[in-house]
Amino acid sequence: MKILLVSLLRSGDLVMITPIVRRLKELETTTSVDLLTTDSNSHLKSLLPDIDTWISFDRSAIQSSLGQAENALTEGYFRIKELIEKIDARNYDQVINLTHTTLSAHLVGAFACKDKRGANFGTDGKIHFNSMWFRYLNEVADSTSHLHFMDILYRGCGFEDYPTKPFLNESSDGVKKAAQLTSGKLEKYVLLQMTSSEEKKTWSIKQVEDFIYRFSQQTDLLGYDLILPCSTQENEKFQSWFDQLRFKLKTSRVHLIPCDVETLYSLIVNAQLVVTPDTLTKHLAAAAGTKSIELSLGSSYFAKTGIYLNGSYILQPRTKCLPCPHGGSCQQTSHICGLELRPEVVVQTAVNILLKRESKMTELAIQVGAEIQFFRVSIAKDAGWAAFPLLPFKTSDQMLNSLDQICEKLVLSHSPDALVSPLGTLSREFQIFFNQLDWAPEEKSNFLKRCRSQFLEVEKNIQQLSTKFGNSLSTSIAKQSLGRWNSLVDDAMALLIEKNVNPILVEDLATFKPGSTAFSFAGVKRISDRILRTEKKNEFRIKVLRSLENTLEVGL
Amino acid sequence: MLEWAKAHSGQMILRRNGIVLHSLRDPQREADLWVEKQKFFNLTSVETLMVLGIANGFHLRSLQLAYPNQRIIAFDSCEMQSVVETEKNKSSKMQYMFFETISELFCNEEFLKALQKSYVVLRHPSSMQSSGGVLNSLDRFLVHRSKDEFQRFCHITGLSFDLNESLLPPSEPLSVKHLEASLSSSTNFRARSIWKVLRELVK
């Protein structure tokens, strides 16, 4: 089977699809796995030898041709047409779109291949997904989704487990260059990534200095060096600052190292710890299996793209505007989130990890808990990625959200053919977490009671809604065939849907409310699918709740 | 009117309508700098480089060296045909086309074929300036940024997008936005999808 993967986002996103490449290559039916990606990702080529053929989408050239009056208006058209023809000529058996953008859905829609997964527009002008997971990704892409993208994309490809981590191979050039740069002298070092694609995701230079100063004080005795990697362009910007800093700190243990991505990866492989606010660096660290601290600042949404490595830590300040939208600069008068994530806390976290004093981490999380949240990444083969807070939740709302997240995953994973449902693992994890809460037993019992009555009410409402919707649909179809319009959803039903099912369906609902004359079968399908999913999710919520009630009864 | 002038290096340089077509100081360096400037267009991923202006060909030879895999078609007015050494240092990937009015080019199959693939238009400034408008009219046709030129381009190349042409603005420059909108009810699914991709790229 010849497979083409389409990933048109950034380098970090490309690293996130590497478990898919690895799994596809393991399948006996797979003959080749090719990749269509933007030209700006070509620097990762040497780290991804599992890809048989790289096909470049010349995004920047096409984009600039469109805006320049001196370029032919059809230049971009022909460039894309030629790309599509090239792809069609390779006769792929399957194309998987791992990019949830309108652009990629149109592009993949235009390929001749019949078997497409992930967003693609059909000749009917409608978007198709061929997987519940990809549909889910589309529904929640811009909302406060709570499932990790790597889990969604991997499961969307049809695998019935979850990824363990990203996979990259060190390149011989990278190994050589990293060895030259460290001159074989640096044995134990920590790597701090200072920059990212968005400035608002990073610390200010002053805070970086503060981190370096505190880190040097703490780790000089322990014999750790600190590497600050940067690109060759950044090197010009940082060199004089760095020279002054080294002079001021009187240390030779800090190193500014300009390097390319393959060298950076080899440096990360040999590092004892990586501290990073940057998406690509954290995914490189996950692939290398190097312990990491992710600094979640600005537009970084760790629940979707957090570091995929068991035991890693994520530090996020409790700033209200977090996470902010992608692109643009920080809208606040000062970079509040950056300021609130104090370097001394990160240094302390790093030292705890380096000295293997992870038991001290909860102590630290309690000390600074008012400003900074600590999460520890946990990955289970049958449950995927989760980031559990080191401090138990303080409010029942947080607990409910977490339960919802688990159950959403269960619904998406649920397959009538699956022999084993991951319910056991997930609910066990949730039980452990619930037991760790420092709530009084009475408080816990009240929480469970409240959940029970809420879930039972949803169950009742959904059953009612399901029957009403079914009846209304048959009446509506019958009347429509007689040429008369009958509104499918009355106000009471609309309220039930809005309250119990999903606010995303508001647009669909508008088409069915009294007075509307449109009728969309796709809309009907979306509503009925969602009703079924909500029913299923509630069923899982009740099951998890029962297991929690049992643990409470036996006093675990 | 064509004349010859001698560069400092001793090379003979053409002068057309009073304009010297290459630098008299160092034509080769000027040509290399010109090629360097074209890098902005990312030329490696297009099929053809359409160069407006042949002159003495310094810039074409540099271009050929920098982009050996690209097909180069260089254009100039008929008067140049007698003075240009058409075969000197020219690879099979380079072609010269001479014309007086662009309709002459529409009979050239090679030209028509090249129009139906991706291409970038590169302009040799002194040739453009001295051509008396011949190269400029080809330039307008090749970039077809107005409704008339776009329609002419589609007609000549036989490209059919199934456009609703009434939605194209008659006077203002055409953009991807206009084309995408006028294709909304097109039956040509692939063309519609491609223009939608382009529209997303400029959003």
Coordinates of C-alpha atoms in Angstrom, one line a residue, chain B residues 41-132:
Chain B
F41 CA 11.1 34.6 -6.9
N42 CA 12.3 31.1 -5.9
L43 CA 13.0 29.9 -9.4
T44 CA 13.8 26.2 -8.7
S45 CA 10.3 25.1 -8.4
V46 CA 8.9 26.4 -11.7
E47 CA 9.1 24.8 -15.1
T48 CA 10.1 27.8 -17.2
L49 CA 11.9 31.1 -16.7
M50 CA 10.6 33.6 -19.2
V51 CA 13.2 36.3 -19.7
L52 CA 12.3 39.6 -21.3
G53 CA 15.4 40.8 -23.0
I54 CA 18.2 38.9 -24.7
A55 CA 20.8 41.7 -25.3
N56 CA 24.3 40.2 -25.4
G57 CA 23.2 37.3 -23.2
F58 CA 25.5 37.9 -20.2
H59 CA 22.6 37.6 -17.8
L60 CA 21.2 34.6 -19.7
R61 CA 24.5 32.7 -19.3
S62 CA 24.6 33.5 -15.6
L63 CA 21.0 32.4 -15.2
Q64 CA 21.6 29.2 -17.0
L65 CA 24.5 28.4 -14.6
A66 CA 22.5 29.2 -11.6
Y67 CA 19.4 27.2 -12.7
P68 CA 20.6 24.4 -14.9
N69 CA 17.4 22.4 -14.5
Q70 CA 15.0 25.1 -15.5
R71 CA 13.9 25.8 -19.1
I72 CA 14.7 29.3 -20.1
I73 CA 12.9 31.2 -22.9
A74 CA 14.3 34.6 -23.7
F75 CA 12.4 37.1 -25.8
D76 CA 13.4 40.1 -27.7
S77 CA 12.2 42.2 -30.7
C78 CA 13.0 41.0 -34.2
E79 CA 15.7 43.6 -34.8
M80 CA 17.9 41.8 -32.4
Q81 CA 17.7 38.5 -34.3
S82 CA 20.4 39.6 -36.8
V83 CA 22.9 40.6 -34.1
V84 CA 22.4 38.0 -31.4
E85 CA 24.7 35.0 -31.7
T86 CA 21.8 32.6 -31.1
E87 CA 23.8 29.4 -30.6
K88 CA 26.8 30.7 -28.6
N89 CA 27.0 29.0 -25.2
K90 CA 23.4 28.1 -25.4
S91 CA 22.2 24.9 -23.8
S92 CA 19.3 22.7 -25.1
K93 CA 17.3 24.1 -22.2
M94 CA 17.5 27.7 -23.5
Q95 CA 15.5 29.0 -26.3
Y96 CA 15.4 32.5 -28.0
M97 CA 12.2 33.9 -29.4
F98 CA 12.0 37.1 -31.5
F99 CA 8.8 38.9 -32.3
E100 CA 7.4 42.3 -33.4
T101 CA 3.9 41.9 -32.1
I102 CA 2.9 39.3 -29.5
S103 CA 0.3 37.7 -31.8
E104 CA 3.3 36.2 -33.7
L105 CA 4.2 34.3 -30.6
F106 CA 0.7 32.8 -30.4
C107 CA 1.6 30.7 -33.4
N108 CA 4.6 29.2 -31.7
E109 CA 3.7 25.9 -30.2
E110 CA 6.7 25.9 -27.8
F111 CA 5.5 29.2 -26.4
L112 CA 1.9 28.0 -26.0
K113 CA 3.1 24.8 -24.3
A114 CA 5.2 26.9 -21.9
L115 CA 2.2 29.1 -21.0
Q116 CA 0.4 26.0 -19.7
K117 CA 3.0 25.2 -17.1
S118 CA 4.3 27.3 -14.2
Y119 CA 6.7 30.1 -15.2
V120 CA 8.2 33.2 -13.7
V121 CA 8.8 36.4 -15.7
L122 CA 12.2 37.9 -15.4
R123 CA 12.9 41.4 -16.8
H124 CA 16.2 42.6 -18.1
P125 CA 15.8 46.4 -17.3
S126 CA 17.8 48.0 -20.1
S127 CA 16.3 45.7 -22.7
M128 CA 12.8 46.5 -21.5
Q129 CA 13.5 50.2 -21.5
S130 CA 14.9 50.3 -25.0
S131 CA 12.5 47.9 -26.7
G132 CA 10.0 50.6 -27.6

